[in-house]
mmCIF file of C-alpha atoms in Angstrom:
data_model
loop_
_atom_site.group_PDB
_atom_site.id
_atom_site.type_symbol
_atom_site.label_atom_id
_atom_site.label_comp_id
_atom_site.label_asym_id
_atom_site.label_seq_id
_atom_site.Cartn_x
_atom_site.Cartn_y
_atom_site.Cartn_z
ATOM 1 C CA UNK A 1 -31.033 -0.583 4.800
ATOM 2 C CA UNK A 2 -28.983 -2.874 2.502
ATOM 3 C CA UNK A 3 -28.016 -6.062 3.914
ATOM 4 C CA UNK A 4 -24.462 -6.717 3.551
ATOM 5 C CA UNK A 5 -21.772 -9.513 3.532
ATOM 6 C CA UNK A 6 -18.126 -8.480 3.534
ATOM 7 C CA UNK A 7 -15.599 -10.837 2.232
ATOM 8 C CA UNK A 8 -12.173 -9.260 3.348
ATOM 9 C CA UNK A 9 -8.620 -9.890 3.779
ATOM 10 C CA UNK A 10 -8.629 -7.363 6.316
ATOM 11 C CA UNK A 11 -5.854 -4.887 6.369
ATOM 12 C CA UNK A 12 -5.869 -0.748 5.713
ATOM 13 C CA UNK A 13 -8.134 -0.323 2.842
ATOM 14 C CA UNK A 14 -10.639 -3.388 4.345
ATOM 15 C CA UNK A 15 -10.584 -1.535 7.996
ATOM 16 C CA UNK A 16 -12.054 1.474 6.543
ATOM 17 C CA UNK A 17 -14.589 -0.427 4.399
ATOM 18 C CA UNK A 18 -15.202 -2.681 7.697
ATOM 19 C CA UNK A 19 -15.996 0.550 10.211
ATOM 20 C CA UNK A 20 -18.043 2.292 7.332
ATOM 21 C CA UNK A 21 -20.731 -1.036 7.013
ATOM 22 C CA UNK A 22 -20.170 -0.890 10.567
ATOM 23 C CA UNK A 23 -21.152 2.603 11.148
ATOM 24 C CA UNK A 24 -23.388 3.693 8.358
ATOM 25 C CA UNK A 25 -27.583 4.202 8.989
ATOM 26 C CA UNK A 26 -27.903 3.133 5.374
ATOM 27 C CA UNK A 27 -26.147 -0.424 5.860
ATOM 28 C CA UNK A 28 -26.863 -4.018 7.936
ATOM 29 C CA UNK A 29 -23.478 -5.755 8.190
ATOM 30 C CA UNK A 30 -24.763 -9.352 8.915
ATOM 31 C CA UNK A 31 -21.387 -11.479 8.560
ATOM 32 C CA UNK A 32 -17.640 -11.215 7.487
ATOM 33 C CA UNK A 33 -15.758 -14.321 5.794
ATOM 34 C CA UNK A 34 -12.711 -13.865 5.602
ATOM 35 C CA UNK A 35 -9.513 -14.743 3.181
ATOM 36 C CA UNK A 36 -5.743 -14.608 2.890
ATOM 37 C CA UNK A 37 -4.391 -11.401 0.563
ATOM 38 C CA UNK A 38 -2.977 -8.462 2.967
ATOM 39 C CA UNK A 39 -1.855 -10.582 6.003
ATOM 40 C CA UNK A 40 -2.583 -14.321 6.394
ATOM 41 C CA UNK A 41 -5.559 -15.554 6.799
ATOM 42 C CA UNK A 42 -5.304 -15.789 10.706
ATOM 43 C CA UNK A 43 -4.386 -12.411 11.137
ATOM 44 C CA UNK A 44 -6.812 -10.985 8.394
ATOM 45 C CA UNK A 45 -9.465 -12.636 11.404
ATOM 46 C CA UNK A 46 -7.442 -10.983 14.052
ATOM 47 C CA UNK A 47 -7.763 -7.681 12.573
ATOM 48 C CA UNK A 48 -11.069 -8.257 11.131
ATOM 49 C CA UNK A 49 -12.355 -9.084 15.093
ATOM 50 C CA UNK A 50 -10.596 -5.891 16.584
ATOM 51 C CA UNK A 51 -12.114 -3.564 14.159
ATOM 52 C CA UNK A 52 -15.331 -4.677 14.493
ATOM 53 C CA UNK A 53 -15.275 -4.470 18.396
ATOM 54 C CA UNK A 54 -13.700 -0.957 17.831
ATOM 55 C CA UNK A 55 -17.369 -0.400 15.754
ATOM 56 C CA UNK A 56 -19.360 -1.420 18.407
ATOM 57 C CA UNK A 57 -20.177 -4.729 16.401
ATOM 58 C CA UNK A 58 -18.134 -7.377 17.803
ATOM 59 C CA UNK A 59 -21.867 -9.063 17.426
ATOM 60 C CA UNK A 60 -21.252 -9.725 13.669
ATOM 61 C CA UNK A 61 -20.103 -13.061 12.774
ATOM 62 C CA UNK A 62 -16.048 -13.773 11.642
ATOM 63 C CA UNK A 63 -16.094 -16.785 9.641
ATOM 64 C CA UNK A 64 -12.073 -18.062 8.566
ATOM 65 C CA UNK A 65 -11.689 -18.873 5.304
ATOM 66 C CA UNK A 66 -9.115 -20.096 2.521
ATOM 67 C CA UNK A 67 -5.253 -19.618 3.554
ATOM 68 C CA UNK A 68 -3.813 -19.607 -0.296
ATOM 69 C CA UNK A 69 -5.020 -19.805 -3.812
ATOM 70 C CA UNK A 70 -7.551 -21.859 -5.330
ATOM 71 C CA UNK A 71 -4.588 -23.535 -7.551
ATOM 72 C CA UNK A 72 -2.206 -24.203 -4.679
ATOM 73 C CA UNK A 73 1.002 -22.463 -4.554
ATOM 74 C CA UNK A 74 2.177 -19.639 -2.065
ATOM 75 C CA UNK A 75 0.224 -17.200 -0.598
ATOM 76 C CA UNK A 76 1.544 -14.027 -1.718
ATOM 77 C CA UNK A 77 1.139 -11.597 1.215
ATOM 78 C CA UNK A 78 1.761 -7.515 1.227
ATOM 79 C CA UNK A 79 3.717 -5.969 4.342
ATOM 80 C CA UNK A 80 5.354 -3.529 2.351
ATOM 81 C CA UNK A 81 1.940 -1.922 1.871
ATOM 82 C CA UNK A 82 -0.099 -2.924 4.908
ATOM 83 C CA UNK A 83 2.227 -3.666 7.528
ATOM 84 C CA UNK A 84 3.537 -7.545 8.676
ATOM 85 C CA UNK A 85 0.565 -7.308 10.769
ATOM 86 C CA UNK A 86 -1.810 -6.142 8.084
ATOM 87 C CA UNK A 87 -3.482 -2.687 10.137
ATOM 88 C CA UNK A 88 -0.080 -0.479 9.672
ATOM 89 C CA UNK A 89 2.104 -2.150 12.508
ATOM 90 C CA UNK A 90 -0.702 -0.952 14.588
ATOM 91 C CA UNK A 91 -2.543 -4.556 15.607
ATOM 92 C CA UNK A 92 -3.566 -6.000 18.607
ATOM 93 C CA UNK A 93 -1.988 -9.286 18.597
ATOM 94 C CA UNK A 94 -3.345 -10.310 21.243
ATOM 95 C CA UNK A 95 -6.595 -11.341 20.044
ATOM 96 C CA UNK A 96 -7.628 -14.325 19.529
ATOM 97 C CA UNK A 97 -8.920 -15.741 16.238
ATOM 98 C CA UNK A 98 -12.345 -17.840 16.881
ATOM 99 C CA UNK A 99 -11.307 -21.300 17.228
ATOM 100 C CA UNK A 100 -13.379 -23.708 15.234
ATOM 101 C CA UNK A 101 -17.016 -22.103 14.388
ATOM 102 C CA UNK A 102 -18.079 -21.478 10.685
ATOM 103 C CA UNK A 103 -16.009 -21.813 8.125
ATOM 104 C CA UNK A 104 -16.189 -18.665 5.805
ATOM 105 C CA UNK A 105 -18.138 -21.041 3.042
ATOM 106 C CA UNK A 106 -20.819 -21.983 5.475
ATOM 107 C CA UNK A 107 -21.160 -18.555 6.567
ATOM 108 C CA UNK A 108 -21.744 -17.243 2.830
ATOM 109 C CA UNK A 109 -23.981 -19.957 2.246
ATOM 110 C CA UNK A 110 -25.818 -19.784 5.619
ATOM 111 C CA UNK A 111 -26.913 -15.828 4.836
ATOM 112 C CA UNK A 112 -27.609 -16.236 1.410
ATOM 113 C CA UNK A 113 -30.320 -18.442 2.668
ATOM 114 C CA UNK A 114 -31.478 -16.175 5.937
ATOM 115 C CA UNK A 115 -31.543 -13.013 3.752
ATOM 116 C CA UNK A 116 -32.579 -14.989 0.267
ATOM 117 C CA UNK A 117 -33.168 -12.037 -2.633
ATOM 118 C CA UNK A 118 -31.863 -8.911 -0.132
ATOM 119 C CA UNK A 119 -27.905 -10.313 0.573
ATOM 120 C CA UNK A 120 -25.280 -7.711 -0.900
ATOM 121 C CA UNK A 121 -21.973 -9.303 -1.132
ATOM 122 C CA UNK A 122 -18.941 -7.370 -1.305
ATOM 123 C CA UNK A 123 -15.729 -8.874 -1.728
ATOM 124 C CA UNK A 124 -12.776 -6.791 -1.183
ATOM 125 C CA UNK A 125 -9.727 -9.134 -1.349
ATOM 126 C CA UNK A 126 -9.113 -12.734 -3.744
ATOM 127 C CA UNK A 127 -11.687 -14.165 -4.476
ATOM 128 C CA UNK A 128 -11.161 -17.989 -3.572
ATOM 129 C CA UNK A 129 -13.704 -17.768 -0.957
ATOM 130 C CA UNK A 130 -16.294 -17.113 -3.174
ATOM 131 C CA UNK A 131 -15.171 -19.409 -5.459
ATOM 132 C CA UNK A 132 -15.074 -22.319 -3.023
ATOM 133 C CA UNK A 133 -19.115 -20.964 -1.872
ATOM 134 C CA UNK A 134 -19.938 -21.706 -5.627
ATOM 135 C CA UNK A 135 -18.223 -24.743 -5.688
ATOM 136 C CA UNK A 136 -20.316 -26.139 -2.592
ATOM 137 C CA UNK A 137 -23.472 -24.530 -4.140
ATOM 138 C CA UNK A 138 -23.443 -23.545 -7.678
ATOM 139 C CA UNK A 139 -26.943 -22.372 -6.742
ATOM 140 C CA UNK A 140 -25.807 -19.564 -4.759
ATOM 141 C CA UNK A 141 -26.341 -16.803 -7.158
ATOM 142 C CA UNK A 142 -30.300 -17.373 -6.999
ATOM 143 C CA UNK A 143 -30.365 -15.872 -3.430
ATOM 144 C CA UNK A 144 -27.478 -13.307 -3.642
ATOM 145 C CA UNK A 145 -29.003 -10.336 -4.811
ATOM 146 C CA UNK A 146 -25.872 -8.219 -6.432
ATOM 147 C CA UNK A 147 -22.366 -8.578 -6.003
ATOM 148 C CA UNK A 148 -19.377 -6.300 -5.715
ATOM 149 C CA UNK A 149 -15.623 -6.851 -6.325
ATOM 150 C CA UNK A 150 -13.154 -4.546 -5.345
ATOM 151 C CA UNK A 151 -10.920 -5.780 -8.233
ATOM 152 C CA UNK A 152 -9.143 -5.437 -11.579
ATOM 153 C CA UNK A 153 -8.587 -2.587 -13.961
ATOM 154 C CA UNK A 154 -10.155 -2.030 -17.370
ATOM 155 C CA UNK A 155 -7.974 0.399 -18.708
ATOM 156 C CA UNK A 156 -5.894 1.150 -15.256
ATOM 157 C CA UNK A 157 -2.595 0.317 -15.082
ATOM 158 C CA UNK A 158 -2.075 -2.801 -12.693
ATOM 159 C CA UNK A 159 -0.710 -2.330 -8.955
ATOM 160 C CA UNK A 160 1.104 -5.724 -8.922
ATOM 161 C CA UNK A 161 2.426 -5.862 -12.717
ATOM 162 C CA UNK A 162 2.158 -3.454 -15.154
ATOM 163 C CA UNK A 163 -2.007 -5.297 -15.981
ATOM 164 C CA UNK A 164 -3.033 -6.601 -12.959
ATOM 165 C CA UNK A 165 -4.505 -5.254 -9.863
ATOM 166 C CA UNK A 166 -4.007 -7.446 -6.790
ATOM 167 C CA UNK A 167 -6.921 -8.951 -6.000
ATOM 168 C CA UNK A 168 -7.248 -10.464 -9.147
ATOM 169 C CA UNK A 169 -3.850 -10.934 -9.452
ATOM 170 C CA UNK A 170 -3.640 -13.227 -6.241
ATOM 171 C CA UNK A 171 -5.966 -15.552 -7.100
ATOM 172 C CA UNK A 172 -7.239 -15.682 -11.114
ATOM 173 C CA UNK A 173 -8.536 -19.150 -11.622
ATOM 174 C CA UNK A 174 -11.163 -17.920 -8.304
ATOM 175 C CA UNK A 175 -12.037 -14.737 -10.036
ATOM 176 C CA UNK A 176 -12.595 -16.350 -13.256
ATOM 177 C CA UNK A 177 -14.740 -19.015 -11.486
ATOM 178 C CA UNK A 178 -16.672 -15.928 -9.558
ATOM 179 C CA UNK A 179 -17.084 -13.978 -13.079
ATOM 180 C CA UNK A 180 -18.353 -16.857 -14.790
ATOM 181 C CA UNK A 181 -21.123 -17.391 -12.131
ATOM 182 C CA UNK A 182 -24.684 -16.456 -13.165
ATOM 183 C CA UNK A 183 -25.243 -13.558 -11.411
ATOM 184 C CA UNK A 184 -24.988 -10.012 -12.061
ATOM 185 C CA UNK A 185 -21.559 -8.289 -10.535
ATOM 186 C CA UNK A 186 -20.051 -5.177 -10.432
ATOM 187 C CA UNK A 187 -16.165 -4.804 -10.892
ATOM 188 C CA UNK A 188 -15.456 -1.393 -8.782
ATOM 189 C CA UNK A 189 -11.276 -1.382 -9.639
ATOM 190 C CA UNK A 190 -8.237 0.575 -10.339
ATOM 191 C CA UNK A 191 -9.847 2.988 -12.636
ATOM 192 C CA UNK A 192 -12.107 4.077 -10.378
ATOM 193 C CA UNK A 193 -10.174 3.564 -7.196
ATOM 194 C CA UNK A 194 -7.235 5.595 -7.316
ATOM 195 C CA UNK A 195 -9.228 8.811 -8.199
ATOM 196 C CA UNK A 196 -10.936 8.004 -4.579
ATOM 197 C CA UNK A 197 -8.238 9.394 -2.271
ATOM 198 C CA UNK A 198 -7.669 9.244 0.960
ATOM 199 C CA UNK A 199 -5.428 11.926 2.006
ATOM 200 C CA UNK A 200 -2.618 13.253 4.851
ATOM 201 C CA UNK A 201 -5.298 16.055 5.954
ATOM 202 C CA UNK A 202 -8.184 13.137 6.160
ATOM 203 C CA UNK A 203 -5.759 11.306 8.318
ATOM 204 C CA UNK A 204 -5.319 14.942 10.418
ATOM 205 C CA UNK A 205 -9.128 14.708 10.522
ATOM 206 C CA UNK A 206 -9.567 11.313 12.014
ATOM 207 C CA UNK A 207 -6.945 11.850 14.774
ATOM 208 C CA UNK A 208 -9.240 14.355 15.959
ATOM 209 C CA UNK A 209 -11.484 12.356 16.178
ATOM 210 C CA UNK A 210 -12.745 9.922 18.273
ATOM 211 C CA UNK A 211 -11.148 6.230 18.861
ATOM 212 C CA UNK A 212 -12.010 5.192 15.818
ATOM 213 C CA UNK A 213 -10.669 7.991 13.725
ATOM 214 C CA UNK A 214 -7.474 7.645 15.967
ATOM 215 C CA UNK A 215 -6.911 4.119 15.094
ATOM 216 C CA UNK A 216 -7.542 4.858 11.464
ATOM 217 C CA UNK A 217 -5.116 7.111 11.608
ATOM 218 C CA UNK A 218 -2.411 5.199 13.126
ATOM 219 C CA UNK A 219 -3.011 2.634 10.591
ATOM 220 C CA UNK A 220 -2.669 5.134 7.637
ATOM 221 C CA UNK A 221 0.390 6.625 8.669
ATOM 222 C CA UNK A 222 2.163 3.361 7.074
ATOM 223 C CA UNK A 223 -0.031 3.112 4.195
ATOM 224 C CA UNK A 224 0.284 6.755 3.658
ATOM 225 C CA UNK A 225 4.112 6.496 3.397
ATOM 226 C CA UNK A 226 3.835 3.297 1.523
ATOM 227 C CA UNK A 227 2.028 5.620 -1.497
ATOM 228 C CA UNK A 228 4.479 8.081 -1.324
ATOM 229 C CA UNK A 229 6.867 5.990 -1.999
ATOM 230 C CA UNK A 230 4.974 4.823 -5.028
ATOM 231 C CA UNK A 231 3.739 7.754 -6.492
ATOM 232 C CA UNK A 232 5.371 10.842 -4.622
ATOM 233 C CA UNK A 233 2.015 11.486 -2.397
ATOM 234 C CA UNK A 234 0.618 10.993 0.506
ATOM 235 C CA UNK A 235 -2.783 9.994 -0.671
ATOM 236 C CA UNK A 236 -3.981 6.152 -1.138
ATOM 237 C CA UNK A 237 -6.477 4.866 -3.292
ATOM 238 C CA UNK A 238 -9.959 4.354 -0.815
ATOM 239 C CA UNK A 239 -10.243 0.947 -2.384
ATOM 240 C CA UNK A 240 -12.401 -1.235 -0.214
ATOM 241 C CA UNK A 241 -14.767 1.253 1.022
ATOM 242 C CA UNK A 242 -15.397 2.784 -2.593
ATOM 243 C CA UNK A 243 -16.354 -1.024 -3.306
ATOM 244 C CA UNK A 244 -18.704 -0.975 -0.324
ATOM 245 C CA UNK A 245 -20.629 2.622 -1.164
ATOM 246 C CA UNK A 246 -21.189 1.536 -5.123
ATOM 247 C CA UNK A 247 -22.680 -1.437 -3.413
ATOM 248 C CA UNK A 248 -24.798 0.143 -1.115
ATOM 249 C CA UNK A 249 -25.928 3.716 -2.608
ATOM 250 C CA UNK A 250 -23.048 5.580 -0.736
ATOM 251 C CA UNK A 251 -22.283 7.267 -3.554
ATOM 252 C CA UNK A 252 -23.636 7.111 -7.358
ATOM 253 C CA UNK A 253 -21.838 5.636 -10.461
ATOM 254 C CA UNK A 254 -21.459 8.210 -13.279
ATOM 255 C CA UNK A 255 -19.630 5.973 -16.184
ATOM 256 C CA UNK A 256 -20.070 2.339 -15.394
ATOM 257 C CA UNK A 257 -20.961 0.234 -18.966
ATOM 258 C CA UNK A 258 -21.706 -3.419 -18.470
ATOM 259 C CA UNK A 259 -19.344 -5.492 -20.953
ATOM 260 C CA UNK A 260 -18.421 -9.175 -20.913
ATOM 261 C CA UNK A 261 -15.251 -9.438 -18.377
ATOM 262 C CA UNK A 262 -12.570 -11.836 -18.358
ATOM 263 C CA UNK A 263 -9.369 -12.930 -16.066
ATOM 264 C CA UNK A 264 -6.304 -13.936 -17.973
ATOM 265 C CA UNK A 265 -5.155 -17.454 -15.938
ATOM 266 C CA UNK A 266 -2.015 -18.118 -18.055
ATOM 267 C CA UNK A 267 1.174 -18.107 -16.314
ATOM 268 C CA UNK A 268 2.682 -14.869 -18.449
ATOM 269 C CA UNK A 269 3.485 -11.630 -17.920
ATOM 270 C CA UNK A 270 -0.145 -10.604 -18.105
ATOM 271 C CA UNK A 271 -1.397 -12.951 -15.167
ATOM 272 C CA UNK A 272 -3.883 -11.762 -13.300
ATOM 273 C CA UNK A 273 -5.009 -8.779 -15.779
ATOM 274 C CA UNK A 274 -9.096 -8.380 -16.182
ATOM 275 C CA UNK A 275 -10.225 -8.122 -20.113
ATOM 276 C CA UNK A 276 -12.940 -6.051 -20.552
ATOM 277 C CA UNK A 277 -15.048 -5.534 -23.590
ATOM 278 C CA UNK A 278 -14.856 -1.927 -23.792
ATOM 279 C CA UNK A 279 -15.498 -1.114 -27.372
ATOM 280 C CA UNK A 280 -17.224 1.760 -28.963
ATOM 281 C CA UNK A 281 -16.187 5.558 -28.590
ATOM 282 C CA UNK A 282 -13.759 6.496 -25.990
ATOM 283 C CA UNK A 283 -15.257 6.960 -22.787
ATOM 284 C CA UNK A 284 -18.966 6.538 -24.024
ATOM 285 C CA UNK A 285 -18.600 2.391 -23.925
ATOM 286 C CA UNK A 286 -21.985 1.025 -24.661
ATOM 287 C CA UNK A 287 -24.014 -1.660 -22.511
ATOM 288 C CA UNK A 288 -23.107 -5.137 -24.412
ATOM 289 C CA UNK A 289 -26.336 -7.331 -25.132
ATOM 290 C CA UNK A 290 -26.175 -10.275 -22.738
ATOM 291 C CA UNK A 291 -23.689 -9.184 -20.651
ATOM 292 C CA UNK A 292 -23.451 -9.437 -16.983
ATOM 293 C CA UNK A 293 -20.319 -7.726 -15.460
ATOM 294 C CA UNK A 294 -20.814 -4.002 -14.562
ATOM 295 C CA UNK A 295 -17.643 -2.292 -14.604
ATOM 296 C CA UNK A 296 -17.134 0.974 -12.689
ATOM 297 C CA UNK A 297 -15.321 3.955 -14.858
ATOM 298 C CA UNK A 298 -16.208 7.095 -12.790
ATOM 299 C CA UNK A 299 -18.498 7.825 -9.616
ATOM 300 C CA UNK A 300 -19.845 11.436 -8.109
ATOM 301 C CA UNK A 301 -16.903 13.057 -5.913
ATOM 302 C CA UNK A 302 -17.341 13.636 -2.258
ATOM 303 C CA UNK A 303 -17.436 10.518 -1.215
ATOM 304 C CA UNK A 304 -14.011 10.330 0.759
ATOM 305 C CA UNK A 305 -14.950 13.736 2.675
ATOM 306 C CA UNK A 306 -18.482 11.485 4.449
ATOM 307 C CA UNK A 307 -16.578 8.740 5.097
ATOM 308 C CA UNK A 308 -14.346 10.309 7.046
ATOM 309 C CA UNK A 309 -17.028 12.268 8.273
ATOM 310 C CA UNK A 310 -18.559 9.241 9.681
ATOM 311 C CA UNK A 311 -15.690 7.577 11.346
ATOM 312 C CA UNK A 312 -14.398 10.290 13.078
ATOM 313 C CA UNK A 313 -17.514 11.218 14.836
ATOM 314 C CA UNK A 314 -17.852 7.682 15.837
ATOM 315 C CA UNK A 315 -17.695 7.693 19.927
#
């Protein structure tokens, strides 16, 4: 089993990544830290705490962490594609966010230590808490033992600007920080991501299924319609769970060079955009000596059919 940390901003994309660590044989969900991005940081905890106690796991530690970007400024949400409430309109607002507790930096910090050498960590929204858990301990990368961005686009077009994907995009001067740490990442992002669809008939699927299907598929209705607005279909890039299975062996890479990456910080047009060194014949990159940033191009297909495979025959 691979031993995994989620860092999420929990709304559509995250819930399905959240309930597939949850659910999966192959995976140990030990802790989620969470960050602003989708919803604001308190309700990214709400929704983060009811879909784990829809899982069965309302044992795995929720850890709050940063409300806005590492450089101050607003916190740029996204209602118009995940709801006000993050999970589709759907939410329980009634739950309660843990009061005091870790903080999502301790929480990082305190696993990489318990699970030294075998720690996964997948980060699915901005990435200013990992930047803050390198700031604390710039010796964190000894004990992680891969990580895994849901992030950027290499040769994509963006989803926030016509370069940047949103992640990055929210927070650059963290994701620089994160992609200038010393350890070795993989960048799974728009390329990749919106050939991973989740579809109208797997949302038929999961309302067959059982209550967690059915809440997935209350939650996709509005994501669902937000993409069809957007591109004329009712199918959504799997984002945050495609991030989770080339982290964990769900499914296999096919195309995925590793080339130096970097995050344009300037205030521009092109804010937020990832750089990648992709040089050499098209679609045949070569490895770059020295490099450290493995960046995702293509994976097997299939892998949207077992995922919802697995949460709709969830009890």
């Amino acid at each position: 089993m691979t031993r995994v940390l989620l860092d999420v901003d929990t709304g559509v994309d995250d819930a399905l990544a959240i309930l597939t660590a949850a659910l999966s044989d192959a995976i140990e969900l030990v802790g989620c830290s969470v960050v602003w991005g989708n919803a604001d940081v308190d309700q990214c905890v709400r929704n983060t705490v009811e879909v784990l106690r829809l899982a069965g796991h309302d044992d795995v530690p929720v850890a709050r962490g940063a409300a806005g970007p590492r450089a101050g400024g607003p916190a740029v949400l996204a209602p118009e594609v995940h709801g006000d409430d993050g999970l589709g309109g759907c939410a329980d607002l009634g739950i309660e966010p843990p009061v005091g507790g870790e903080r999502a930096v301790d929480l990082i910090l305190r696993l990489s230590h318990e699970h030294a050498g075998e720690l996964e960590l997948v980060a699915v929204g901005p990435l200013t808490n990992l930047a803050e858990a390198l700031d604390a301990d710039p010796t964190l990368p000894e004990r992680i033992r891969h990580v895994t961005i849901m992030g950027g686009a290499a040769i994509a077009p963006g989803n926030v600007s016509e370069t940047a994907e949103a992640n990055i995009w929210h927070d650059p001067e963290a994701a620089q920080v994160v992609l200038d740490a010393a350890w070795d990442l993989t960048l799974v992002g728009l390329d990749v991501t919106m050939t991973s669809l989740v579809t109208d008939a797997h949302r038929a699927r999961l309302a067959d299924g059982g209550a967690a299907g059915r809440f997935c598929a209350r939650i996709l209705d509005h994501y669902l319609g937000y993409y069809e607005g957007w591109t004329g279909e009712r199918a959504s890039g799997n984002h945050d769970a495609l991030a989770l299975a080339v982290a964990t062996g769900l499914v296999r890479t096919t195309l995925s060079p590793v080339v130096d990456v970097t995050v344009d910080c300037t205030d521009g047009p092109a804010r937020g955009r990832t750089v990648a060194a992709l040089e050499g014949v098209w679609g045949e990159w070569p490895d770059r000596p020295g490099a450290r940033h493995r960046v995702v191009m293509e994976v097997e297909p299939g892998f949207e059919e077992r995922m919802v495979d697995l949460i709709a025959a969830a009890p």
